[in-house]
mmCIF file of C-alpha atoms in Angstrom:
data_model
loop_
_atom_site.group_PDB
_atom_site.id
_atom_site.type_symbol
_atom_site.label_atom_id
_atom_site.label_comp_id
_atom_site.label_asym_id
_atom_site.label_seq_id
_atom_site.Cartn_x
_atom_site.Cartn_y
_atom_site.Cartn_z
ATOM 1 C CA UNK A 1 -63.969 -58.085 42.130
ATOM 2 C CA UNK A 2 -67.685 -57.342 43.601
ATOM 3 C CA UNK A 3 -66.333 -58.322 47.326
ATOM 4 C CA UNK A 4 -63.417 -55.561 46.385
ATOM 5 C CA UNK A 5 -66.014 -53.052 45.263
ATOM 6 C CA UNK A 6 -68.079 -53.441 48.525
ATOM 7 C CA UNK A 7 -64.966 -53.420 50.944
ATOM 8 C CA UNK A 8 -63.637 -50.139 49.083
ATOM 9 C CA UNK A 9 -66.169 -47.702 50.558
ATOM 10 C CA UNK A 10 -65.783 -49.293 53.863
ATOM 11 C CA UNK A 11 -62.108 -48.902 54.019
ATOM 12 C CA UNK A 12 -62.328 -45.077 52.508
ATOM 13 C CA UNK A 13 -64.759 -44.299 55.307
ATOM 14 C CA UNK A 14 -62.578 -45.616 58.302
ATOM 15 C CA UNK A 15 -59.479 -43.759 56.597
ATOM 16 C CA UNK A 16 -61.682 -40.377 56.739
ATOM 17 C CA UNK A 17 -63.003 -41.121 60.211
ATOM 18 C CA UNK A 18 -59.007 -41.737 61.789
ATOM 19 C CA UNK A 19 -57.920 -38.586 59.551
ATOM 20 C CA UNK A 20 -61.131 -36.666 61.467
ATOM 21 C CA UNK A 21 -59.898 -38.669 64.580
ATOM 22 C CA UNK A 22 -56.128 -37.478 64.886
ATOM 23 C CA UNK A 23 -57.449 -33.950 63.871
ATOM 24 C CA UNK A 24 -59.950 -33.388 66.733
ATOM 25 C CA UNK A 25 -57.932 -35.164 68.724
ATOM 26 C CA UNK A 26 -54.852 -32.657 68.173
ATOM 27 C CA UNK A 27 -57.244 -29.351 68.516
ATOM 28 C CA UNK A 28 -59.078 -30.626 71.487
ATOM 29 C CA UNK A 29 -56.014 -31.665 73.381
ATOM 30 C CA UNK A 30 -54.469 -28.254 72.703
ATOM 31 C CA UNK A 31 -57.573 -26.406 73.648
ATOM 32 C CA UNK A 32 -58.144 -28.571 76.812
ATOM 33 C CA UNK A 33 -54.350 -28.083 77.697
ATOM 34 C CA UNK A 34 -54.769 -24.294 77.264
ATOM 35 C CA UNK A 35 -57.810 -23.733 79.390
ATOM 36 C CA UNK A 36 -56.679 -25.909 82.150
ATOM 37 C CA UNK A 37 -53.489 -24.002 82.318
ATOM 38 C CA UNK A 38 -54.795 -20.584 82.426
ATOM 39 C CA UNK A 39 -57.689 -21.787 84.817
ATOM 40 C CA UNK A 40 -55.258 -23.317 87.353
ATOM 41 C CA UNK A 41 -53.035 -20.453 87.333
ATOM 42 C CA UNK A 42 -55.848 -17.981 87.418
ATOM 43 C CA UNK A 43 -57.527 -19.367 90.444
ATOM 44 C CA UNK A 44 -55.008 -21.600 91.747
ATOM 45 C CA UNK A 45 -56.689 -24.718 91.527
ATOM 46 C CA UNK A 46 -54.712 -28.147 92.491
ATOM 47 C CA UNK A 47 -55.692 -30.770 89.764
ATOM 48 C CA UNK A 48 -55.555 -34.585 91.385
ATOM 49 C CA UNK A 49 -55.409 -37.727 89.132
ATOM 50 C CA UNK A 50 -58.558 -38.493 89.261
ATOM 51 C CA UNK A 51 -59.483 -34.879 88.081
ATOM 52 C CA UNK A 52 -57.477 -35.322 85.237
ATOM 53 C CA UNK A 53 -58.639 -39.067 84.696
ATOM 54 C CA UNK A 54 -62.290 -37.828 84.410
ATOM 55 C CA UNK A 55 -61.539 -35.277 82.041
ATOM 56 C CA UNK A 56 -59.804 -37.193 79.657
ATOM 57 C CA UNK A 57 -62.070 -40.168 79.467
ATOM 58 C CA UNK A 58 -64.672 -37.094 79.138
ATOM 59 C CA UNK A 59 -62.504 -35.520 76.433
ATOM 60 C CA UNK A 60 -62.023 -38.885 74.320
ATOM 61 C CA UNK A 61 -65.452 -39.845 74.091
ATOM 62 C CA UNK A 62 -66.309 -36.187 73.001
ATOM 63 C CA UNK A 63 -63.327 -36.677 70.215
ATOM 64 C CA UNK A 64 -64.538 -39.807 69.262
ATOM 65 C CA UNK A 65 -68.602 -38.391 68.960
ATOM 66 C CA UNK A 66 -66.679 -35.353 67.222
ATOM 67 C CA UNK A 67 -64.857 -37.188 64.708
ATOM 68 C CA UNK A 68 -67.958 -39.518 63.808
ATOM 69 C CA UNK A 69 -70.430 -36.540 63.531
ATOM 70 C CA UNK A 70 -67.939 -34.938 60.834
ATOM 71 C CA UNK A 71 -67.239 -38.073 58.954
ATOM 72 C CA UNK A 72 -70.951 -38.040 58.290
ATOM 73 C CA UNK A 73 -71.372 -34.662 57.289
ATOM 74 C CA UNK A 74 -68.119 -34.996 55.081
ATOM 75 C CA UNK A 75 -69.274 -38.484 53.207
ATOM 76 C CA UNK A 76 -72.923 -36.358 52.790
ATOM 77 C CA UNK A 77 -71.192 -33.542 51.549
ATOM 78 C CA UNK A 78 -68.805 -35.557 49.346
ATOM 79 C CA UNK A 79 -71.735 -38.024 47.958
ATOM 80 C CA UNK A 80 -73.783 -34.595 47.138
ATOM 81 C CA UNK A 81 -71.198 -32.474 45.759
ATOM 82 C CA UNK A 82 -68.627 -34.522 44.306
ATOM 83 C CA UNK A 83 -69.328 -38.690 44.322
ATOM 84 C CA UNK A 84 -72.988 -38.128 42.596
ATOM 85 C CA UNK A 85 -71.969 -35.825 39.996
ATOM 86 C CA UNK A 86 -68.534 -37.588 38.899
ATOM 87 C CA UNK A 87 -71.180 -40.670 38.712
ATOM 88 C CA UNK A 88 -73.100 -38.800 36.473
ATOM 89 C CA UNK A 89 -70.165 -38.263 33.907
ATOM 90 C CA UNK A 90 -68.808 -41.303 34.049
ATOM 91 C CA UNK A 91 -72.040 -43.082 33.258
ATOM 92 C CA UNK A 92 -72.375 -40.479 30.417
ATOM 93 C CA UNK A 93 -68.847 -40.996 29.043
ATOM 94 C CA UNK A 94 -70.147 -45.346 29.180
ATOM 95 C CA UNK A 95 -72.641 -44.248 27.070
ATOM 96 C CA UNK A 96 -70.731 -42.487 24.564
ATOM 97 C CA UNK A 97 -68.207 -45.116 24.190
ATOM 98 C CA UNK A 98 -71.336 -47.251 23.445
ATOM 99 C CA UNK A 99 -72.178 -44.686 20.642
ATOM 100 C CA UNK A 100 -74.792 -42.607 22.271
ATOM 101 C CA UNK A 101 -73.634 -38.715 21.675
ATOM 102 C CA UNK A 102 -76.637 -37.353 22.308
ATOM 103 C CA UNK A 103 -76.253 -37.841 26.197
ATOM 104 C CA UNK A 104 -75.851 -34.830 28.441
ATOM 105 C CA UNK A 105 -74.899 -33.989 31.913
ATOM 106 C CA UNK A 106 -76.763 -31.647 33.859
ATOM 107 C CA UNK A 107 -74.682 -28.901 36.069
ATOM 108 C CA UNK A 108 -73.868 -29.332 39.660
ATOM 109 C CA UNK A 109 -75.609 -27.062 41.907
ATOM 110 C CA UNK A 110 -73.124 -23.931 43.001
ATOM 111 C CA UNK A 111 -74.308 -24.808 46.698
ATOM 112 C CA UNK A 112 -71.583 -26.408 48.695
ATOM 113 C CA UNK A 113 -69.214 -26.873 45.844
ATOM 114 C CA UNK A 114 -67.108 -24.667 43.753
ATOM 115 C CA UNK A 115 -67.487 -24.007 40.154
ATOM 116 C CA UNK A 116 -64.848 -26.757 38.734
ATOM 117 C CA UNK A 117 -67.023 -29.841 38.410
ATOM 118 C CA UNK A 118 -69.720 -27.519 36.405
ATOM 119 C CA UNK A 119 -66.680 -26.385 34.197
ATOM 120 C CA UNK A 120 -65.741 -29.966 33.817
ATOM 121 C CA UNK A 121 -69.376 -30.635 32.715
ATOM 122 C CA UNK A 122 -69.722 -27.947 30.516
ATOM 123 C CA UNK A 123 -66.640 -29.192 28.512
ATOM 124 C CA UNK A 124 -68.047 -32.679 28.453
ATOM 125 C CA UNK A 125 -71.101 -31.434 27.011
ATOM 126 C CA UNK A 126 -69.578 -29.746 24.374
ATOM 127 C CA UNK A 127 -67.140 -32.731 23.598
ATOM 128 C CA UNK A 128 -70.295 -34.900 23.427
ATOM 129 C CA UNK A 129 -71.971 -32.122 20.990
ATOM 130 C CA UNK A 130 -68.800 -32.258 18.894
ATOM 131 C CA UNK A 131 -68.314 -35.792 19.008
ATOM 132 C CA UNK A 132 -72.421 -35.859 17.547
ATOM 133 C CA UNK A 133 -71.584 -33.733 14.831
ATOM 134 C CA UNK A 134 -68.122 -35.484 13.467
ATOM 135 C CA UNK A 135 -69.971 -38.752 13.878
ATOM 136 C CA UNK A 136 -72.884 -37.451 11.761
ATOM 137 C CA UNK A 137 -70.554 -35.948 9.088
ATOM 138 C CA UNK A 138 -68.686 -39.258 8.948
ATOM 139 C CA UNK A 139 -71.861 -41.107 8.217
ATOM 140 C CA UNK A 140 -72.826 -38.576 5.622
ATOM 141 C CA UNK A 141 -69.277 -38.644 4.379
ATOM 142 C CA UNK A 142 -69.426 -42.453 3.860
ATOM 143 C CA UNK A 143 -72.939 -42.398 2.229
ATOM 144 C CA UNK A 144 -71.981 -39.587 -0.350
ATOM 145 C CA UNK A 145 -68.742 -41.462 -1.281
ATOM 146 C CA UNK A 146 -70.666 -44.815 -1.553
ATOM 147 C CA UNK A 147 -73.328 -43.199 -3.748
ATOM 148 C CA UNK A 148 -70.881 -41.052 -5.665
ATOM 149 C CA UNK A 149 -68.962 -44.612 -6.357
ATOM 150 C CA UNK A 150 -71.893 -46.181 -7.468
ATOM 151 C CA UNK A 151 -72.778 -44.605 -10.970
ATOM 152 C CA UNK A 152 -68.960 -44.571 -12.379
ATOM 153 C CA UNK A 153 -68.303 -48.402 -10.844
ATOM 154 C CA UNK A 154 -71.874 -49.460 -12.668
ATOM 155 C CA UNK A 155 -71.264 -47.694 -16.196
ATOM 156 C CA UNK A 156 -68.043 -48.883 -16.255
ATOM 157 C CA UNK A 157 -69.400 -52.500 -15.313
ATOM 158 C CA UNK A 158 -71.945 -51.940 -18.315
ATOM 159 C CA UNK A 159 -69.224 -51.097 -20.539
ATOM 160 C CA UNK A 160 -67.067 -53.360 -19.459
ATOM 161 C CA UNK A 161 -69.881 -56.425 -20.205
ATOM 162 C CA UNK A 162 -70.898 -54.692 -23.647
ATOM 163 C CA UNK A 163 -67.033 -55.030 -24.562
ATOM 164 C CA UNK A 164 -66.794 -58.626 -24.298
ATOM 165 C CA UNK A 165 -69.473 -59.188 -27.315
ATOM 166 C CA UNK A 166 -67.244 -60.603 -30.377
ATOM 167 C CA UNK A 167 -69.716 -59.094 -32.598
ATOM 168 C CA UNK A 168 -68.939 -55.602 -31.413
ATOM 169 C CA UNK A 169 -68.394 -53.154 -34.251
ATOM 170 C CA UNK A 170 -64.719 -50.959 -33.581
ATOM 171 C CA UNK A 171 -67.081 -47.759 -33.461
ATOM 172 C CA UNK A 172 -68.978 -49.105 -30.562
ATOM 173 C CA UNK A 173 -66.033 -50.323 -29.322
ATOM 174 C CA UNK A 174 -64.130 -47.331 -28.817
ATOM 175 C CA UNK A 175 -67.227 -45.617 -27.381
ATOM 176 C CA UNK A 176 -67.641 -48.236 -24.826
ATOM 177 C CA UNK A 177 -63.705 -47.916 -24.065
ATOM 178 C CA UNK A 178 -64.361 -44.407 -23.708
ATOM 179 C CA UNK A 179 -67.021 -44.749 -21.177
ATOM 180 C CA UNK A 180 -64.909 -46.857 -19.130
ATOM 181 C CA UNK A 181 -61.986 -44.422 -18.997
ATOM 182 C CA UNK A 182 -64.192 -41.387 -18.311
ATOM 183 C CA UNK A 183 -65.557 -43.442 -15.280
ATOM 184 C CA UNK A 184 -62.485 -44.251 -14.115
ATOM 185 C CA UNK A 185 -61.257 -40.560 -14.583
ATOM 186 C CA UNK A 186 -63.848 -39.826 -12.797
ATOM 187 C CA UNK A 187 -63.320 -41.733 -9.742
ATOM 188 C CA UNK A 188 -59.691 -40.934 -9.873
ATOM 189 C CA UNK A 189 -60.588 -37.221 -9.814
ATOM 190 C CA UNK A 190 -62.932 -37.797 -6.935
ATOM 191 C CA UNK A 191 -60.259 -39.794 -4.990
ATOM 192 C CA UNK A 192 -57.968 -36.911 -5.627
ATOM 193 C CA UNK A 193 -60.431 -33.998 -4.632
ATOM 194 C CA UNK A 194 -61.334 -36.162 -1.272
ATOM 195 C CA UNK A 195 -57.917 -36.457 -0.349
ATOM 196 C CA UNK A 196 -56.896 -32.720 -1.019
ATOM 197 C CA UNK A 197 -59.849 -31.900 0.841
ATOM 198 C CA UNK A 198 -58.934 -34.196 3.865
ATOM 199 C CA UNK A 199 -55.268 -32.405 4.204
ATOM 200 C CA UNK A 200 -56.766 -28.947 3.896
ATOM 201 C CA UNK A 201 -59.286 -29.766 6.612
ATOM 202 C CA UNK A 202 -56.566 -31.450 8.978
ATOM 203 C CA UNK A 203 -54.046 -28.669 8.383
ATOM 204 C CA UNK A 204 -51.646 -31.035 6.519
ATOM 205 C CA UNK A 205 -50.990 -29.102 4.096
ATOM 206 C CA UNK A 206 -49.265 -25.472 4.960
ATOM 207 C CA UNK A 207 -49.337 -22.442 2.823
ATOM 208 C CA UNK A 208 -46.039 -21.760 1.050
ATOM 209 C CA UNK A 209 -46.148 -18.126 0.416
ATOM 210 C CA UNK A 210 -44.583 -16.374 -2.306
ATOM 211 C CA UNK A 211 -45.081 -13.200 -4.121
ATOM 212 C CA UNK A 212 -46.334 -13.655 -7.994
ATOM 213 C CA UNK A 213 -48.045 -11.843 -10.107
ATOM 214 C CA UNK A 214 -51.894 -12.693 -10.047
ATOM 215 C CA UNK A 215 -53.300 -11.825 -12.943
ATOM 216 C CA UNK A 216 -50.661 -13.920 -14.814
ATOM 217 C CA UNK A 217 -51.673 -16.509 -13.069
ATOM 218 C CA UNK A 218 -55.360 -16.492 -13.779
ATOM 219 C CA UNK A 219 -54.858 -15.796 -17.331
ATOM 220 C CA UNK A 220 -52.900 -19.174 -17.460
ATOM 221 C CA UNK A 221 -55.327 -21.430 -15.777
ATOM 222 C CA UNK A 222 -57.897 -19.615 -18.226
ATOM 223 C CA UNK A 223 -56.158 -20.575 -21.128
ATOM 224 C CA UNK A 224 -56.670 -24.218 -20.477
ATOM 225 C CA UNK A 225 -60.266 -24.063 -21.145
ATOM 226 C CA UNK A 226 -59.481 -22.371 -24.674
ATOM 227 C CA UNK A 227 -60.995 -25.529 -26.338
ATOM 228 C CA UNK A 228 -63.996 -25.663 -24.164
ATOM 229 C CA UNK A 229 -65.043 -22.290 -24.676
ATOM 230 C CA UNK A 230 -64.487 -22.268 -28.408
ATOM 231 C CA UNK A 231 -66.051 -25.484 -28.747
ATOM 232 C CA UNK A 232 -69.161 -24.368 -26.887
ATOM 233 C CA UNK A 233 -69.342 -20.925 -28.812
ATOM 234 C CA UNK A 234 -68.986 -19.245 -25.458
ATOM 235 C CA UNK A 235 -67.754 -15.678 -25.406
ATOM 236 C CA UNK A 236 -65.208 -14.983 -23.195
ATOM 237 C CA UNK A 237 -65.063 -11.522 -21.512
ATOM 238 C CA UNK A 238 -61.998 -10.614 -19.296
ATOM 239 C CA UNK A 239 -60.994 -7.286 -17.259
ATOM 240 C CA UNK A 240 -57.806 -8.071 -15.336
ATOM 241 C CA UNK A 241 -55.735 -5.213 -13.972
ATOM 242 C CA UNK A 242 -51.996 -5.549 -15.021
ATOM 243 C CA UNK A 243 -49.244 -5.830 -12.005
ATOM 244 C CA UNK A 244 -51.319 -7.082 -9.168
ATOM 245 C CA UNK A 245 -49.292 -9.152 -7.222
ATOM 246 C CA UNK A 246 -50.212 -10.964 -3.864
ATOM 247 C CA UNK A 247 -48.392 -13.194 -1.493
ATOM 248 C CA UNK A 248 -49.945 -16.628 -0.967
ATOM 249 C CA UNK A 249 -49.572 -20.147 -2.236
ATOM 250 C CA UNK A 250 -49.854 -20.065 -5.585
ATOM 251 C CA UNK A 251 -50.282 -23.763 -6.062
ATOM 252 C CA UNK A 252 -53.342 -23.585 -3.712
ATOM 253 C CA UNK A 253 -54.779 -20.658 -5.707
ATOM 254 C CA UNK A 254 -54.597 -22.490 -8.821
ATOM 255 C CA UNK A 255 -57.264 -24.960 -8.074
ATOM 256 C CA UNK A 256 -59.733 -22.219 -6.638
ATOM 257 C CA UNK A 257 -59.646 -20.881 -10.299
ATOM 258 C CA UNK A 258 -59.814 -23.901 -12.336
ATOM 259 C CA UNK A 259 -62.670 -25.140 -9.694
ATOM 260 C CA UNK A 260 -64.632 -21.751 -10.565
ATOM 261 C CA UNK A 261 -63.532 -21.669 -14.487
ATOM 262 C CA UNK A 262 -64.461 -25.403 -14.798
ATOM 263 C CA UNK A 263 -67.889 -24.615 -13.175
ATOM 264 C CA UNK A 264 -68.585 -21.382 -15.333
ATOM 265 C CA UNK A 265 -67.987 -23.437 -18.567
ATOM 266 C CA UNK A 266 -69.983 -26.438 -17.417
ATOM 267 C CA UNK A 267 -72.959 -24.259 -16.757
ATOM 268 C CA UNK A 268 -73.081 -21.977 -19.427
ATOM 269 C CA UNK A 269 -74.734 -23.231 -22.635
ATOM 270 C CA UNK A 270 -73.737 -22.630 -26.271
ATOM 271 C CA UNK A 271 -73.744 -19.031 -26.977
ATOM 272 C CA UNK A 272 -73.537 -18.230 -23.591
ATOM 273 C CA UNK A 273 -70.725 -15.640 -21.977
ATOM 274 C CA UNK A 274 -68.462 -15.687 -19.189
ATOM 275 C CA UNK A 275 -66.854 -12.865 -17.515
ATOM 276 C CA UNK A 276 -63.924 -12.494 -15.587
ATOM 277 C CA UNK A 277 -62.565 -9.538 -13.518
ATOM 278 C CA UNK A 278 -60.153 -8.629 -11.414
ATOM 279 C CA UNK A 279 -59.316 -5.237 -9.882
ATOM 280 C CA UNK A 280 -57.419 -3.983 -6.875
ATOM 281 C CA UNK A 281 -57.060 -1.826 -3.937
ATOM 282 C CA UNK A 282 -54.258 -1.301 -1.361
ATOM 283 C CA UNK A 283 -54.765 -4.172 0.791
ATOM 284 C CA UNK A 284 -56.816 -6.916 -1.112
ATOM 285 C CA UNK A 285 -57.224 -7.991 -4.794
ATOM 286 C CA UNK A 286 -61.029 -8.923 -5.920
ATOM 287 C CA UNK A 287 -61.953 -11.312 -8.432
ATOM 288 C CA UNK A 288 -65.315 -12.266 -10.115
ATOM 289 C CA UNK A 289 -66.041 -14.929 -12.237
ATOM 290 C CA UNK A 290 -69.300 -14.471 -13.808
ATOM 291 C CA UNK A 291 -72.040 -16.891 -16.006
ATOM 292 C CA UNK A 292 -75.019 -16.719 -17.707
ATOM 293 C CA UNK A 293 -75.522 -19.882 -17.034
ATOM 294 C CA UNK A 294 -78.628 -21.376 -15.443
ATOM 295 C CA UNK A 295 -78.162 -19.796 -12.115
ATOM 296 C CA UNK A 296 -79.471 -21.308 -8.755
ATOM 297 C CA UNK A 297 -82.153 -20.656 -6.177
ATOM 298 C CA UNK A 298 -81.038 -18.887 -2.994
ATOM 299 C CA UNK A 299 -81.582 -22.349 -1.135
ATOM 300 C CA UNK A 300 -79.026 -24.292 -3.365
ATOM 301 C CA UNK A 301 -76.594 -21.400 -3.158
ATOM 302 C CA UNK A 302 -76.695 -21.582 0.522
ATOM 303 C CA UNK A 303 -75.079 -24.998 0.662
ATOM 304 C CA UNK A 304 -72.964 -25.293 -2.623
ATOM 305 C CA UNK A 305 -69.813 -25.203 -0.442
ATOM 306 C CA UNK A 306 -70.765 -28.236 1.404
ATOM 307 C CA UNK A 307 -69.118 -31.393 0.637
ATOM 308 C CA UNK A 308 -70.721 -33.351 -2.206
ATOM 309 C CA UNK A 309 -73.836 -31.421 -2.283
ATOM 310 C CA UNK A 310 -74.888 -31.018 -6.346
ATOM 311 C CA UNK A 311 -77.590 -28.225 -6.934
ATOM 312 C CA UNK A 312 -78.180 -29.258 -10.658
ATOM 313 C CA UNK A 313 -78.443 -33.253 -10.301
ATOM 314 C CA UNK A 314 -78.687 -33.340 -14.175
ATOM 315 C CA UNK A 315 -75.107 -32.718 -14.075
ATOM 316 C CA UNK A 316 -74.261 -34.772 -11.483
ATOM 317 C CA UNK A 317 -72.344 -37.152 -13.657
ATOM 318 C CA UNK A 318 -70.291 -34.335 -14.740
ATOM 319 C CA UNK A 319 -68.600 -33.457 -11.201
ATOM 320 C CA UNK A 320 -68.752 -35.111 -7.610
ATOM 321 C CA UNK A 321 -69.551 -31.774 -5.405
ATOM 322 C CA UNK A 322 -66.109 -31.317 -4.005
ATOM 323 C CA UNK A 323 -64.860 -28.619 -6.171
ATOM 324 C CA UNK A 324 -66.514 -25.922 -4.333
ATOM 325 C CA UNK A 325 -65.623 -27.169 -0.837
ATOM 326 C CA UNK A 326 -62.336 -26.978 -1.825
ATOM 327 C CA UNK A 327 -62.330 -23.758 -3.037
ATOM 328 C CA UNK A 328 -63.708 -22.526 0.005
ATOM 329 C CA UNK A 329 -61.296 -24.430 2.389
ATOM 330 C CA UNK A 330 -58.647 -22.534 0.277
ATOM 331 C CA UNK A 331 -60.001 -19.259 0.659
ATOM 332 C CA UNK A 332 -60.225 -19.517 4.326
ATOM 333 C CA UNK A 333 -56.524 -20.970 4.501
ATOM 334 C CA UNK A 334 -55.388 -17.617 2.685
ATOM 335 C CA UNK A 335 -57.803 -15.782 5.252
ATOM 336 C CA UNK A 336 -59.464 -14.726 2.281
ATOM 337 C CA UNK A 337 -63.182 -14.104 1.551
ATOM 338 C CA UNK A 338 -65.471 -15.573 -1.257
ATOM 339 C CA UNK A 339 -69.181 -15.355 -2.002
ATOM 340 C CA UNK A 340 -71.949 -16.042 -4.751
ATOM 341 C CA UNK A 341 -74.792 -13.945 -6.267
ATOM 342 C CA UNK A 342 -77.281 -16.059 -8.394
ATOM 343 C CA UNK A 343 -80.249 -15.588 -10.196
ATOM 344 C CA UNK A 344 -82.094 -18.669 -11.650
ATOM 345 C CA UNK A 345 -82.177 -18.536 -15.180
ATOM 346 C CA UNK A 346 -79.713 -15.604 -15.793
ATOM 347 C CA UNK A 347 -76.233 -16.567 -14.011
ATOM 348 C CA UNK A 348 -73.918 -17.028 -11.185
ATOM 349 C CA UNK A 349 -71.236 -14.656 -9.961
ATOM 350 C CA UNK A 350 -68.441 -15.712 -7.520
ATOM 351 C CA UNK A 351 -66.536 -12.846 -5.608
ATOM 352 C CA UNK A 352 -63.217 -13.828 -3.812
ATOM 353 C CA UNK A 353 -61.122 -11.346 -2.166
ATOM 354 C CA UNK A 354 -57.436 -12.381 -1.305
ATOM 355 C CA UNK A 355 -55.186 -10.509 0.571
ATOM 356 C CA UNK A 356 -52.150 -8.668 -0.977
#
């Protein structure tokens, strides 16, 4: 293999030389014949075999020298403008294969070359940057999933161990069994949300648009939490305009309302208030979900739509930080807008705008 690698450049150099030799020989021969023909006709000269032979030898030597000069110049040009940057790209690609996504290729000097290699270099650097970002997300995703799975697994393991006690009372047995069920349900919900979010991010879910009454859908989703607000004595205020229809995917939008309502009731203390309102313009429907819960700081609010991010760690056992990421992705697919306003200790308001 090494012998072939040493021979290949020599053969390539000889090939270039042979090409230039033929090209120079053809051009010089044509020019010489034309020059001699015009000179002979103009001056009436008689060319002897000796003159022609001497001229041919000199011309042949000139062809050899010119071909050699052109070959050297072309080799230097190719080495500087093509082979050198291509070698840099290959070396950078090999580093990326080894897992080093920080590598970047320097742009080629525009002198003596076109902009094609610089365009390739630019695309390569963008690709390396994107791959680096994807790798970071993948690593964070695995770390977050592992962390989120540890807690319910540990709880289930502990309760399972306690359930093995023969002296356990029926009351404790039911309590521990409920802990196992709650842990398994939390893991199942997390896996379901991960799969939904993955399909949404990879565009494997295509919206099935249909026209439906948005107010009716919001009310139906709210009724699912009736037991929650009654149990916690939460005051529910609604101001939902009637007859507002939108053309969207009703199933995907239901995930939005369920996640927002679930968070509103979860973070609102006993005796608090949750308000849901909807108004409409000619082109948009505006929905607001407000609560009088713990609120959050601007720093937390800037990250709440990120996967696995949980601003209130005291309630981390009640969620997995995927709900709002799912909400944001659905709203983006619907070409809508979502924003959040919050004051620490006073409450939070989510505002969603959906195209009609």
